[in-house]
Coordinates of C-alpha atoms and ligand atoms in Angstrom, one line a residue:
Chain A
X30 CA 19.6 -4.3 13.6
X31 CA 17.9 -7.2 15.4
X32 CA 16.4 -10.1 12.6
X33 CA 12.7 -9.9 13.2
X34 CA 10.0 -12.5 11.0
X35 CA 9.0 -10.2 7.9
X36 CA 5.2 -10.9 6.4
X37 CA 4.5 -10.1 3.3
X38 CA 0.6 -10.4 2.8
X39 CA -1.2 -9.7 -0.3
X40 CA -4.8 -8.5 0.6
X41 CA -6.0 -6.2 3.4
X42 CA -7.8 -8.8 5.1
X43 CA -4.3 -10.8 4.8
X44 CA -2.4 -8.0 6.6
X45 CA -5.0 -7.5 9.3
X46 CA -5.1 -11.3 10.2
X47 CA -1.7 -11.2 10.4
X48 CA -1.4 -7.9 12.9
X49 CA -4.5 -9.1 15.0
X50 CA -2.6 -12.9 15.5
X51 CA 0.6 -11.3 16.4
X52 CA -0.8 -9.3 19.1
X53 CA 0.8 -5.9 20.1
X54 CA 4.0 -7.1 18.8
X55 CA 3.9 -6.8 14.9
X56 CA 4.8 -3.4 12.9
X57 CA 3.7 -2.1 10.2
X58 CA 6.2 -1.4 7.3
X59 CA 5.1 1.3 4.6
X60 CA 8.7 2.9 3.5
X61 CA 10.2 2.4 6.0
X62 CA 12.1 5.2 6.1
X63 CA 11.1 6.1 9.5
X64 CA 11.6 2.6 10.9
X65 CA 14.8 1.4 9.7
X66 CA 16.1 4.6 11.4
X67 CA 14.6 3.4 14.8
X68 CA 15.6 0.3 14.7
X69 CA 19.1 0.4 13.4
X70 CA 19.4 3.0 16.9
X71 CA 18.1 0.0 18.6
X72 CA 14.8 2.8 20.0
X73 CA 12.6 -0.3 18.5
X74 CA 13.6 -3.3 18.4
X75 CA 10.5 -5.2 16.4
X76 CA 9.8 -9.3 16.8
X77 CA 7.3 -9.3 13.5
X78 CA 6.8 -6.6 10.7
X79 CA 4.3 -7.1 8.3
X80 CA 5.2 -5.0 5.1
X81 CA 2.2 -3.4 2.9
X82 CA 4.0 -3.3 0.4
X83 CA 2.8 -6.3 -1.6
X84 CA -1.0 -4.9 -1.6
X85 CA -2.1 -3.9 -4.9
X86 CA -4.1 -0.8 -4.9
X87 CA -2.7 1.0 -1.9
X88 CA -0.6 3.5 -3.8
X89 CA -3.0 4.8 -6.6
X90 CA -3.8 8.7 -6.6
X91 CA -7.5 9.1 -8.5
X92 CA -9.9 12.1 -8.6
X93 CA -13.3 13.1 -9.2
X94 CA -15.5 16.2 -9.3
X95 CA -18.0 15.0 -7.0
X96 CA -15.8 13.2 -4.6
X97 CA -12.8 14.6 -4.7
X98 CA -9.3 13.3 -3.9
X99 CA -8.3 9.5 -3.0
X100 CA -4.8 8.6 -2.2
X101 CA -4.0 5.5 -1.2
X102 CA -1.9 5.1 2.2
X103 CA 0.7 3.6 0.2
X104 CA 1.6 6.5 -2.0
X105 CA 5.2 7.7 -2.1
X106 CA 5.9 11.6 -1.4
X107 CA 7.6 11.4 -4.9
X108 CA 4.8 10.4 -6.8
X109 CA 2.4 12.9 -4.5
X110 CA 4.9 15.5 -5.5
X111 CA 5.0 15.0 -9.4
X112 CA 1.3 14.4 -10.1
X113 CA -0.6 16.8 -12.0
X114 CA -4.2 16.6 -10.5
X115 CA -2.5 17.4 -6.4
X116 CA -0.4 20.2 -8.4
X117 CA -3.0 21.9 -9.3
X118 CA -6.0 21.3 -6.8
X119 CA -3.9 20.6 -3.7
X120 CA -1.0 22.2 -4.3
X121 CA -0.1 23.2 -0.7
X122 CA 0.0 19.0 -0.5
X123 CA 2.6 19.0 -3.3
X124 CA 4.5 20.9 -1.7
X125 CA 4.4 19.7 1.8
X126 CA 5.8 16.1 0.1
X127 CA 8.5 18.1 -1.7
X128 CA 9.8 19.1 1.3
X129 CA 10.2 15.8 2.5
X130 CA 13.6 14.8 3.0
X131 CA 16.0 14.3 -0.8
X132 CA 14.5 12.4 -3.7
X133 CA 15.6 9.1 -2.9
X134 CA 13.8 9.5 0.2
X135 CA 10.4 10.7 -1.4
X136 CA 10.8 7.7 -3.4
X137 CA 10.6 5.8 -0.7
X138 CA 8.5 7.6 1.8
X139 CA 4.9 7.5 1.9
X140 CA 1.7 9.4 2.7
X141 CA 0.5 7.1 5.1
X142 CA 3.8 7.1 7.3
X143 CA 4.4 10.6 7.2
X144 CA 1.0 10.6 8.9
X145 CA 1.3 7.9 11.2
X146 CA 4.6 8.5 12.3
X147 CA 2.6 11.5 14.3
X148 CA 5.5 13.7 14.2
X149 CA 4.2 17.4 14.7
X150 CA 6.6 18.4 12.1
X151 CA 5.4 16.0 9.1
X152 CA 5.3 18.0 6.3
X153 CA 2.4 16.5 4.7
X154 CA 0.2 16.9 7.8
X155 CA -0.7 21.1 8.1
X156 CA -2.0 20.7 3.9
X157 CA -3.9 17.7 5.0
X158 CA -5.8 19.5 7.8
X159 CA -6.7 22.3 5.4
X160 CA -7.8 19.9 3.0
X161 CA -10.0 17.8 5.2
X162 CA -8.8 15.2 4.6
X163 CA -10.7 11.7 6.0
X164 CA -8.5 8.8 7.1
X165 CA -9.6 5.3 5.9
X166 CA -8.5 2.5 8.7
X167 CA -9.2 -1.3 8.2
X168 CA -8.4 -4.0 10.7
X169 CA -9.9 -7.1 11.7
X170 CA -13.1 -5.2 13.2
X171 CA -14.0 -3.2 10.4
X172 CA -13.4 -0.8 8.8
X173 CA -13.8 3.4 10.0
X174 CA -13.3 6.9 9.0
X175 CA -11.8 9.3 10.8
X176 CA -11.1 13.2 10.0
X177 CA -7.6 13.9 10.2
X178 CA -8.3 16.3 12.8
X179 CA -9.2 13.7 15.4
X180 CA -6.0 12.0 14.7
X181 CA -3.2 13.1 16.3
X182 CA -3.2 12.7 20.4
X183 CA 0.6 13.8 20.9
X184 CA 3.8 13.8 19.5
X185 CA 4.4 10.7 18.1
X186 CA 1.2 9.4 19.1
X187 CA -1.8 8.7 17.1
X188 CA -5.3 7.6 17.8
X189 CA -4.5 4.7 15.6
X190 CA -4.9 1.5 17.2
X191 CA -2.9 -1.8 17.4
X192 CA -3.4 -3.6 13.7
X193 CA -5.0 -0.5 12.5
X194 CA -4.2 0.0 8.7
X195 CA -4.4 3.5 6.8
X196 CA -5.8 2.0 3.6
X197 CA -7.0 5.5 1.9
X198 CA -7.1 9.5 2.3
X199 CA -10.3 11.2 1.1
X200 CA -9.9 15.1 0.4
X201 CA -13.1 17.1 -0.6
X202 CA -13.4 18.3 -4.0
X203 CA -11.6 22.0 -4.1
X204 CA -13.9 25.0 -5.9
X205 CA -13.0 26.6 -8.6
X206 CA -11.8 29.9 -7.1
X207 CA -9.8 28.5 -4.2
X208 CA -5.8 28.2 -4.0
X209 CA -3.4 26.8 -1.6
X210 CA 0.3 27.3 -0.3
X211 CA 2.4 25.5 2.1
X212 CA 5.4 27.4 3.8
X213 CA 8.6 25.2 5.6
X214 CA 10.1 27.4 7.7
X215 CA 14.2 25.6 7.7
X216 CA 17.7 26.7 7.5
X217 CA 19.1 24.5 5.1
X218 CA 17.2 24.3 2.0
X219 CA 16.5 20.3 1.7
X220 CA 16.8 17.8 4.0
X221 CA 16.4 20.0 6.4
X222 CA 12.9 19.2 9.3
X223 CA 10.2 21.8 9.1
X224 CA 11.1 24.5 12.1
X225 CA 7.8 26.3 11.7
X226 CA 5.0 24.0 8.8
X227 CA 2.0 26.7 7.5
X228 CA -0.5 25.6 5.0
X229 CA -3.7 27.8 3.7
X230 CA -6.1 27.1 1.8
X231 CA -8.3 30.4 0.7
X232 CA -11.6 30.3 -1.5
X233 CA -12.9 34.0 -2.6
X234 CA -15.9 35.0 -3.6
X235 CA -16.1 38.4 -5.4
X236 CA -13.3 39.6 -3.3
X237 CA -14.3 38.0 0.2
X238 CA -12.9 35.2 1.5
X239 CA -15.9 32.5 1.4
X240 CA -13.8 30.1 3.0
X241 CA -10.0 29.7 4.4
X242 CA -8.6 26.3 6.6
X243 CA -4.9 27.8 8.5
X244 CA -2.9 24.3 9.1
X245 CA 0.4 24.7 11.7
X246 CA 3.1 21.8 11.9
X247 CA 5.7 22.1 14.4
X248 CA 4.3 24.9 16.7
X249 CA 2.3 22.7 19.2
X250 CA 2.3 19.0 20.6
X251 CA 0.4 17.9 17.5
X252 CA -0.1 19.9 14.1
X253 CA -3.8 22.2 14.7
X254 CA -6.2 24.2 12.6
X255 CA -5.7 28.3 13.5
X256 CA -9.5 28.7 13.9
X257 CA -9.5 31.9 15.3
X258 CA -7.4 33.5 12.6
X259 CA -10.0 31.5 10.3
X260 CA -13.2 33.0 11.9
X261 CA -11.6 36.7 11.7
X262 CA -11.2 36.4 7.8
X263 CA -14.6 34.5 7.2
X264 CA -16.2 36.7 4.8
X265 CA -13.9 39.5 4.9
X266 CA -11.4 41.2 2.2
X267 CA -7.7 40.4 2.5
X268 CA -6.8 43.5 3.5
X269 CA -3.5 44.6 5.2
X270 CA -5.4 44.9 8.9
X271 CA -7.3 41.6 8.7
X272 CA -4.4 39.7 7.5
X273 CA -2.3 41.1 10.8
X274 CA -5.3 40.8 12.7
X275 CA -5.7 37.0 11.9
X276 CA -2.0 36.5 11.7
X277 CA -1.5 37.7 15.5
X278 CA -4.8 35.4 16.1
X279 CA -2.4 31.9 14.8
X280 CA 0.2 33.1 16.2
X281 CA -1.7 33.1 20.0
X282 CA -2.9 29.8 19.0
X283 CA 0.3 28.2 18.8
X284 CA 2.4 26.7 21.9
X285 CA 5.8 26.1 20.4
X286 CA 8.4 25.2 22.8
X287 CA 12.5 26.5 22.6
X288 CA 14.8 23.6 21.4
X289 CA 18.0 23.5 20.1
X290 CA 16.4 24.5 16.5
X291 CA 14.8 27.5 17.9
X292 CA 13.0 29.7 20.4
X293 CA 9.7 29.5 21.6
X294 CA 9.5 33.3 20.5
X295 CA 10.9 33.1 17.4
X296 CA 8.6 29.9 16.4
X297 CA 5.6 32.0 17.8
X298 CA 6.6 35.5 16.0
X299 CA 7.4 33.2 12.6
X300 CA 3.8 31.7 12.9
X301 CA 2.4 35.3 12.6
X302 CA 5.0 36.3 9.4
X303 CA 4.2 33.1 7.5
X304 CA 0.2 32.7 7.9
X305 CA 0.2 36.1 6.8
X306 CA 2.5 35.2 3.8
X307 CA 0.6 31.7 3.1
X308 CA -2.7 33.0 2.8
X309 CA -1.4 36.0 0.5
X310 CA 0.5 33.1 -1.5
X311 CA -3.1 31.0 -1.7
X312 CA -5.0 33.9 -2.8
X313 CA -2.2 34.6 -5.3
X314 CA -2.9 31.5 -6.9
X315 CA -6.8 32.2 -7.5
Chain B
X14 CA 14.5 -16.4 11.6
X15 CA 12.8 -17.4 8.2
X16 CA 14.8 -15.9 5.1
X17 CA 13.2 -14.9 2.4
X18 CA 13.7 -15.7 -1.3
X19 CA 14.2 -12.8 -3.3
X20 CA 15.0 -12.7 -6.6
X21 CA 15.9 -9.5 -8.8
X22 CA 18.1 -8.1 -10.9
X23 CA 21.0 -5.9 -10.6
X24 CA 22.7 -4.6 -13.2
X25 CA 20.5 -7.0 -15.8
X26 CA 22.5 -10.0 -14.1
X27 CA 19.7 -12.5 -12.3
X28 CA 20.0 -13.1 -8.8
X29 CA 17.9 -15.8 -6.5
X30 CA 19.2 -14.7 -2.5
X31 CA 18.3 -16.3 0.5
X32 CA 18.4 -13.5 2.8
X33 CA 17.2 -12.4 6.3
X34 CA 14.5 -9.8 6.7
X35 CA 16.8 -7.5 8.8
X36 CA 19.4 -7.1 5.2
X37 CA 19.1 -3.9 3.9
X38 CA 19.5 -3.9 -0.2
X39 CA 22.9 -2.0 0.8
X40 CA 23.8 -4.7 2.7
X41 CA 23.1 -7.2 0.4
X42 CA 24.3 -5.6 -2.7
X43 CA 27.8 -5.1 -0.9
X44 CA 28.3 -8.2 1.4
X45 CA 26.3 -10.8 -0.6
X46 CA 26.7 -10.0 -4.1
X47 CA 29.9 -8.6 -3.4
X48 CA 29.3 -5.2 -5.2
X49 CA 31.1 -2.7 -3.4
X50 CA 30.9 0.4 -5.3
X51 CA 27.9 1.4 -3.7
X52 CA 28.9 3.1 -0.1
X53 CA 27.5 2.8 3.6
X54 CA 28.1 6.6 5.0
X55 CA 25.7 7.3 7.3
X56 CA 23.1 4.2 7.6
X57 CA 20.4 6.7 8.1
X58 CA 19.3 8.3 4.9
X59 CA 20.9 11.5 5.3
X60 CA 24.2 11.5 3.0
X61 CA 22.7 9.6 -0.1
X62 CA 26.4 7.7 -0.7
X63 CA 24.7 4.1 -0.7
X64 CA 22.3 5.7 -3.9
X65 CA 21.0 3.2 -6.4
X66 CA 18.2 3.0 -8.3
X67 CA 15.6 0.5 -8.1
X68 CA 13.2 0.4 -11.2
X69 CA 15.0 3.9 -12.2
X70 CA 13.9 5.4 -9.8
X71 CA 17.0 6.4 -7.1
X72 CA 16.8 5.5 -3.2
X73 CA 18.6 5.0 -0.1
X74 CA 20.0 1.8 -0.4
X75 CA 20.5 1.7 3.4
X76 CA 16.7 2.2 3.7
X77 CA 15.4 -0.3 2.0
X78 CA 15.1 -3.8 3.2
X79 CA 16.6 -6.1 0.6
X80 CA 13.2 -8.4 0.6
X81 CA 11.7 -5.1 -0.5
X82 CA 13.7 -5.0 -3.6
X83 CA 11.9 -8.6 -4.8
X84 CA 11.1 -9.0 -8.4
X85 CA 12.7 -4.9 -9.0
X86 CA 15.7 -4.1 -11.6
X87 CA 18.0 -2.9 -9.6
X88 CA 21.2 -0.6 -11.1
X89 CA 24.3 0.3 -9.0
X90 CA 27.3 2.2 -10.4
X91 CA 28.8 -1.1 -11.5
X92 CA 26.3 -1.4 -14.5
X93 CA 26.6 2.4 -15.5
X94 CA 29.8 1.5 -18.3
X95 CA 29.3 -0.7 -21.5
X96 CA 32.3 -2.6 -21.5
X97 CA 35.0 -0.2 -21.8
X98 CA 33.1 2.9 -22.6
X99 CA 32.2 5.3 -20.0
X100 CA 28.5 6.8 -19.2
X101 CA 28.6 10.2 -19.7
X102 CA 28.3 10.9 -15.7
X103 CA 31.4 9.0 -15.4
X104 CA 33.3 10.7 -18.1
X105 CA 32.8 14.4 -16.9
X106 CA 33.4 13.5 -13.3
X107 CA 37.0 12.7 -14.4
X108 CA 37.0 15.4 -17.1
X109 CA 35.5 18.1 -14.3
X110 CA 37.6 16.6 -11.5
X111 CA 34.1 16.0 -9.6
X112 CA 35.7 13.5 -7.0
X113 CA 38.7 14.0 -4.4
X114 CA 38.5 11.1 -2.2
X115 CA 35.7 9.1 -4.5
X116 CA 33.6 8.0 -1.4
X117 CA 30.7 10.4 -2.6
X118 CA 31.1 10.1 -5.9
X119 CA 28.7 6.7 -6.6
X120 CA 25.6 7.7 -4.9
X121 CA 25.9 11.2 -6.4
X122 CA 26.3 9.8 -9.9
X123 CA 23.7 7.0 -9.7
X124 CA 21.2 10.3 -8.5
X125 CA 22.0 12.4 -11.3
X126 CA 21.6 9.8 -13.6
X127 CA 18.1 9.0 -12.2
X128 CA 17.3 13.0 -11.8
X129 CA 18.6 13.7 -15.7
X130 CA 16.7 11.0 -17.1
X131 CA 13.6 12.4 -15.9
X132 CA 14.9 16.2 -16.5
X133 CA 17.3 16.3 -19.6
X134 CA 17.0 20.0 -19.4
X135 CA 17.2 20.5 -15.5
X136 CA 18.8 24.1 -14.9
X137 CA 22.0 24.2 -12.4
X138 CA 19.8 25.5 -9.5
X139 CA 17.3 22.4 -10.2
X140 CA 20.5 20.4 -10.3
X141 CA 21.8 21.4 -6.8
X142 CA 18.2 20.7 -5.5
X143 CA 17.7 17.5 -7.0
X144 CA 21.5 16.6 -5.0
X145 CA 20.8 17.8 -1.9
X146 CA 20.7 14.3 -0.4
X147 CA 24.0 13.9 -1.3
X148 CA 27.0 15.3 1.0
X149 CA 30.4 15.5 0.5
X150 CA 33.3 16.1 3.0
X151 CA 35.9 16.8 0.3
X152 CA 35.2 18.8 -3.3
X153 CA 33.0 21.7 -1.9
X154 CA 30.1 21.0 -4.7
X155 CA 31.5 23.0 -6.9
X156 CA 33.0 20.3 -9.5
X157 CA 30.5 18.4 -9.0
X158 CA 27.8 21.0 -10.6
X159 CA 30.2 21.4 -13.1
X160 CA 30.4 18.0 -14.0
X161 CA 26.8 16.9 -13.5
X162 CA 26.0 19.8 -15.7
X163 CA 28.3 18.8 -18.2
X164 CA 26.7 15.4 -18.3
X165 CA 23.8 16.6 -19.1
X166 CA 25.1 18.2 -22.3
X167 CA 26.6 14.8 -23.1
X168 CA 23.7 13.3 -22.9
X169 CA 21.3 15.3 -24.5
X170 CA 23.5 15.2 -27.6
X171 CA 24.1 11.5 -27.2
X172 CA 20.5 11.2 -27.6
X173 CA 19.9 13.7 -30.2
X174 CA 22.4 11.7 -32.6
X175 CA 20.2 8.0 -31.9
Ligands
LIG416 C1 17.0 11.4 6.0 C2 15.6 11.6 6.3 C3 15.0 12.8 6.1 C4 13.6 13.0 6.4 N1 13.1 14.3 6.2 C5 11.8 14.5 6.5 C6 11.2 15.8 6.2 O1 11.9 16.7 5.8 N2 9.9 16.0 6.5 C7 9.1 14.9 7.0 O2 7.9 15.2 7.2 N3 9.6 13.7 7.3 C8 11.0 13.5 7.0 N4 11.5 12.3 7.2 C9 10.7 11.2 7.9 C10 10.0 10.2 7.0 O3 10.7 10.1 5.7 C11 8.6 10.5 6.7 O4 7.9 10.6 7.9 C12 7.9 9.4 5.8 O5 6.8 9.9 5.2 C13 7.6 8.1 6.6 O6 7.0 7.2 5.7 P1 7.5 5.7 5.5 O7 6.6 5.1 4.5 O8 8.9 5.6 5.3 O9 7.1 5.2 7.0 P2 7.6 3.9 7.8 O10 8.9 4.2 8.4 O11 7.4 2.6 7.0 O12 6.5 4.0 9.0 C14 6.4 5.1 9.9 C15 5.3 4.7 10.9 O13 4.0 4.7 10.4 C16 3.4 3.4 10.6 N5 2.7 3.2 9.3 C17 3.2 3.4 8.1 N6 2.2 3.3 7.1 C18 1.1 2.9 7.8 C19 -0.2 2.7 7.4 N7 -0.6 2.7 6.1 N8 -1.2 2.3 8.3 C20 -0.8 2.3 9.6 N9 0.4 2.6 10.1 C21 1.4 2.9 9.2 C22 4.6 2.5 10.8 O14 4.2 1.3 11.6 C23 5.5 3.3 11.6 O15 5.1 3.4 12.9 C24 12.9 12.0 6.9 C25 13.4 10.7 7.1 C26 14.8 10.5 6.8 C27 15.4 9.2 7.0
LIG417 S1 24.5 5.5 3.9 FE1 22.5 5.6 3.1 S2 22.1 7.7 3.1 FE2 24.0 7.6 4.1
LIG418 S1 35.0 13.3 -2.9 FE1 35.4 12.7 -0.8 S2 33.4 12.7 0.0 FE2 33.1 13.5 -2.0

């Protein structure tokens, strides 16, 4: 690994400074747990790296009725994985950090790296989209909000730009009769990267489905919504032929390709088994 | 390039390092400090033999930038005896035969030690969960279990009579 200059700011405003005056040429360091992979492969090879780590504030996890869920960027899989309020309300977001890697990578990995790493297969990512969750960015212009939806462009790519910060993650309050689920489709059972990544999120209302979000990971250049099988459960019963009806509807969605982990076929067929299974799971949990 | 000043503590011993910002903690811990019983298998994150744990909590040593580690207590399995008397993890291992060639065995004990703390009643399958970031090439996991299981029992009766 090449020696680079390592900041360690204290503020926001610190840490934006420092990525605006280094040009394109500074990284941001969360856990690193991505980067220190790169770089040791010599893929990156960075000349300044500016570390969040000394910001207080950017790893809290709070919650309120009215505005729902706030985790900062900073917040390790671990501790996204072990608290009580995400276990229960956004449990398909629990999950998707349990799946990340072994524990002493969840404690070290974070929310905010899993996201902006942009890998389609970041477990984190397919609960975030059914949650709705809002992206927080600070730099040196501002600061914007941006729904996760709009953020990835490709794989590994991001609409994030140059000395763009993730500060904070806003999810909507979830109702009362809603449940979630998120399904890793892998071989080995940990430390394993997510073949096939389904989250659901399913709200009923005497036994219709008010409202259901479909997240897919790994099935498409960047991780999508299944809208389509959405729209064909709005306000329906989960019955046996709506569930394979809407299935078959994310499985069209998807555009997997065939690597060495899979087929293209198999990811596609697998799409339709586990949305059918996730939303069953999410509904379970009501 | 600038080094940093970090100071921390491993093993409750005080330590003031100039280092550069490209040292991992692993790196530092072995070539530095000089304490070699944590291993470098992989250098990626994937077979968990370069475990410590930093504030009790366990990481990939190899992962971790050592100016990360500044102002953390940091353990490795150097500080797991008292004097002559073994941790519990360290006793069954030898009483289970958890080892063959030994390579594995630090980073496995320094996670189960982090994992049991936290779960003093974790069941054998939340056991082999909790270790899958571990791998090794010799023992087939099966003394290993046994042993990490047996800890456990050590401990929770270790505790019971405090
Ligand atoms: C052994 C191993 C197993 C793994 N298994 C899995 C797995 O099963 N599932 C999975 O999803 N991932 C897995 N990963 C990948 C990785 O652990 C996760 O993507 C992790 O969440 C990345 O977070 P980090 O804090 O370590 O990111 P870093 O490595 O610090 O950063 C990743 C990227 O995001 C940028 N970045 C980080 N934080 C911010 C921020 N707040 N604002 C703007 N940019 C930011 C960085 O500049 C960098 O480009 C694994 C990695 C390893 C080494
Ligand atoms: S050497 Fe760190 S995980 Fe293998
Ligand atoms: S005992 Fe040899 S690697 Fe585990």
């Amino acid at each position: 690994m090449r020696d680079f200059a390592l900041f360690e700011p204290t503020t926001i405003e610190e840490a934006s400074s420092l990525l605006a005056e280094n040009g394109g040429k500074a990284t941001i360091l969360a856990g690193g747990t991505d980067l220190l992979v790169g770089w040791k492969e010599g893929i990156a090879t960075p000349k300044s790296v500016v570390s969040l780590a000394q910001i207080s504030g950017l790893d809290s996890i709070a919650y309120d009725e009215n505005t729902g869920l706030s985790i900062g960027g900073m917040t390790k899989m671990r501790a996204i994985e072990q608290s009580s309020t995400i276990r229960n309300r956004y449990t398909a977001l629990a999950e998707g950090a349990s799946e990340v890697g072994s524990i002493q990578i969840r404690n070290l990995a974070t929310l905010g790296g899993n996201i902006c790493n942009a890998s389609p297969a970041a477990d984190t990512v397919a609960a975030l989209l059914v949650f709705g969750a809002q992206l927080e960015i600070a730099s040196t212009y501002g600061e914007r909000t941006i729904p996760i939806r709009d953020f990835f462009v490709g794989p590994g790519e991001s609409s994030l730009q140059h000395g763009e910060i993730v500060t904070r993650l806003v999810c909507p309050p979830r109702p009362d009769n809603s449940g979630s689920h998120y399904i890793k489709q892998k071989i080995r059972e940990v430390m394993d990267l997510a073949f096939i990544g389904v989250a659901a999120s399913v709200e009923l209302a005497h036994g219709v489905v008010a409202d259901v979000k479909i997240g897919l990971a790994a099935v498409a250049p960047t991780p999508i919504r299944a809208t389509d099988a959405e729209n064909i459960l709005k306000g329906n019963s989960l019955s046996e032929s709506i569930l394979e009806q809407a299935a078959s509807a994310a499985a069209e969605q998807s555009s997997p390709i065939s690597d060495l982990r899979c087929s293209a076929e198999y990811r596609e067929d697998m799409v339709r088994v586990l949305t059918k299974r996730t939303i069953q799971a999410s509904a379970a949990r009501i | 390039m600038k080094k940093h000043l970090v100071s921390f503590t491993v093993n409750n011993d005080q330590y003031d390092l100039l280092v550069e910002p490209r040292k991992t903690l692993l790196a530092v811990l072995r070539d530095s400090i000089g304490l070699t019983g944590t291993k470098e298998g992989c250098s990626t994150g994937d077979c968990g033999a370069c475990t410590v744990t930093v504030d009790g909590k366990s990481v990939t040593s190899c992962l971790m930038l050592a100016a990360s580690a500044n102002g953390k207590a940091i353990k490795t399995i150097e500080g797991l005896s008292s004097g002559s008397s073994l941790h519990p993890l360290q006793h069954a291992f030898i009483d289970k035969g958890g080892y063959q060639c030994g390579f594995c065995t630090p980073g496995f004990i320094m996670a189960s030690k982090a994992f049991l703390e936290e779960n003093p009643n974790a069941t054998e399958a939340e056991v082999r969960h909790a270790l899958g970031g571990n791998i090794c090439r010799c023992t087939g996991y099966t003394k290993i279990i046994e042993a990490v299981m047996s800890a456990a029992e050590l401990m929770r009766s270790a505790r019971q009579a405090r």
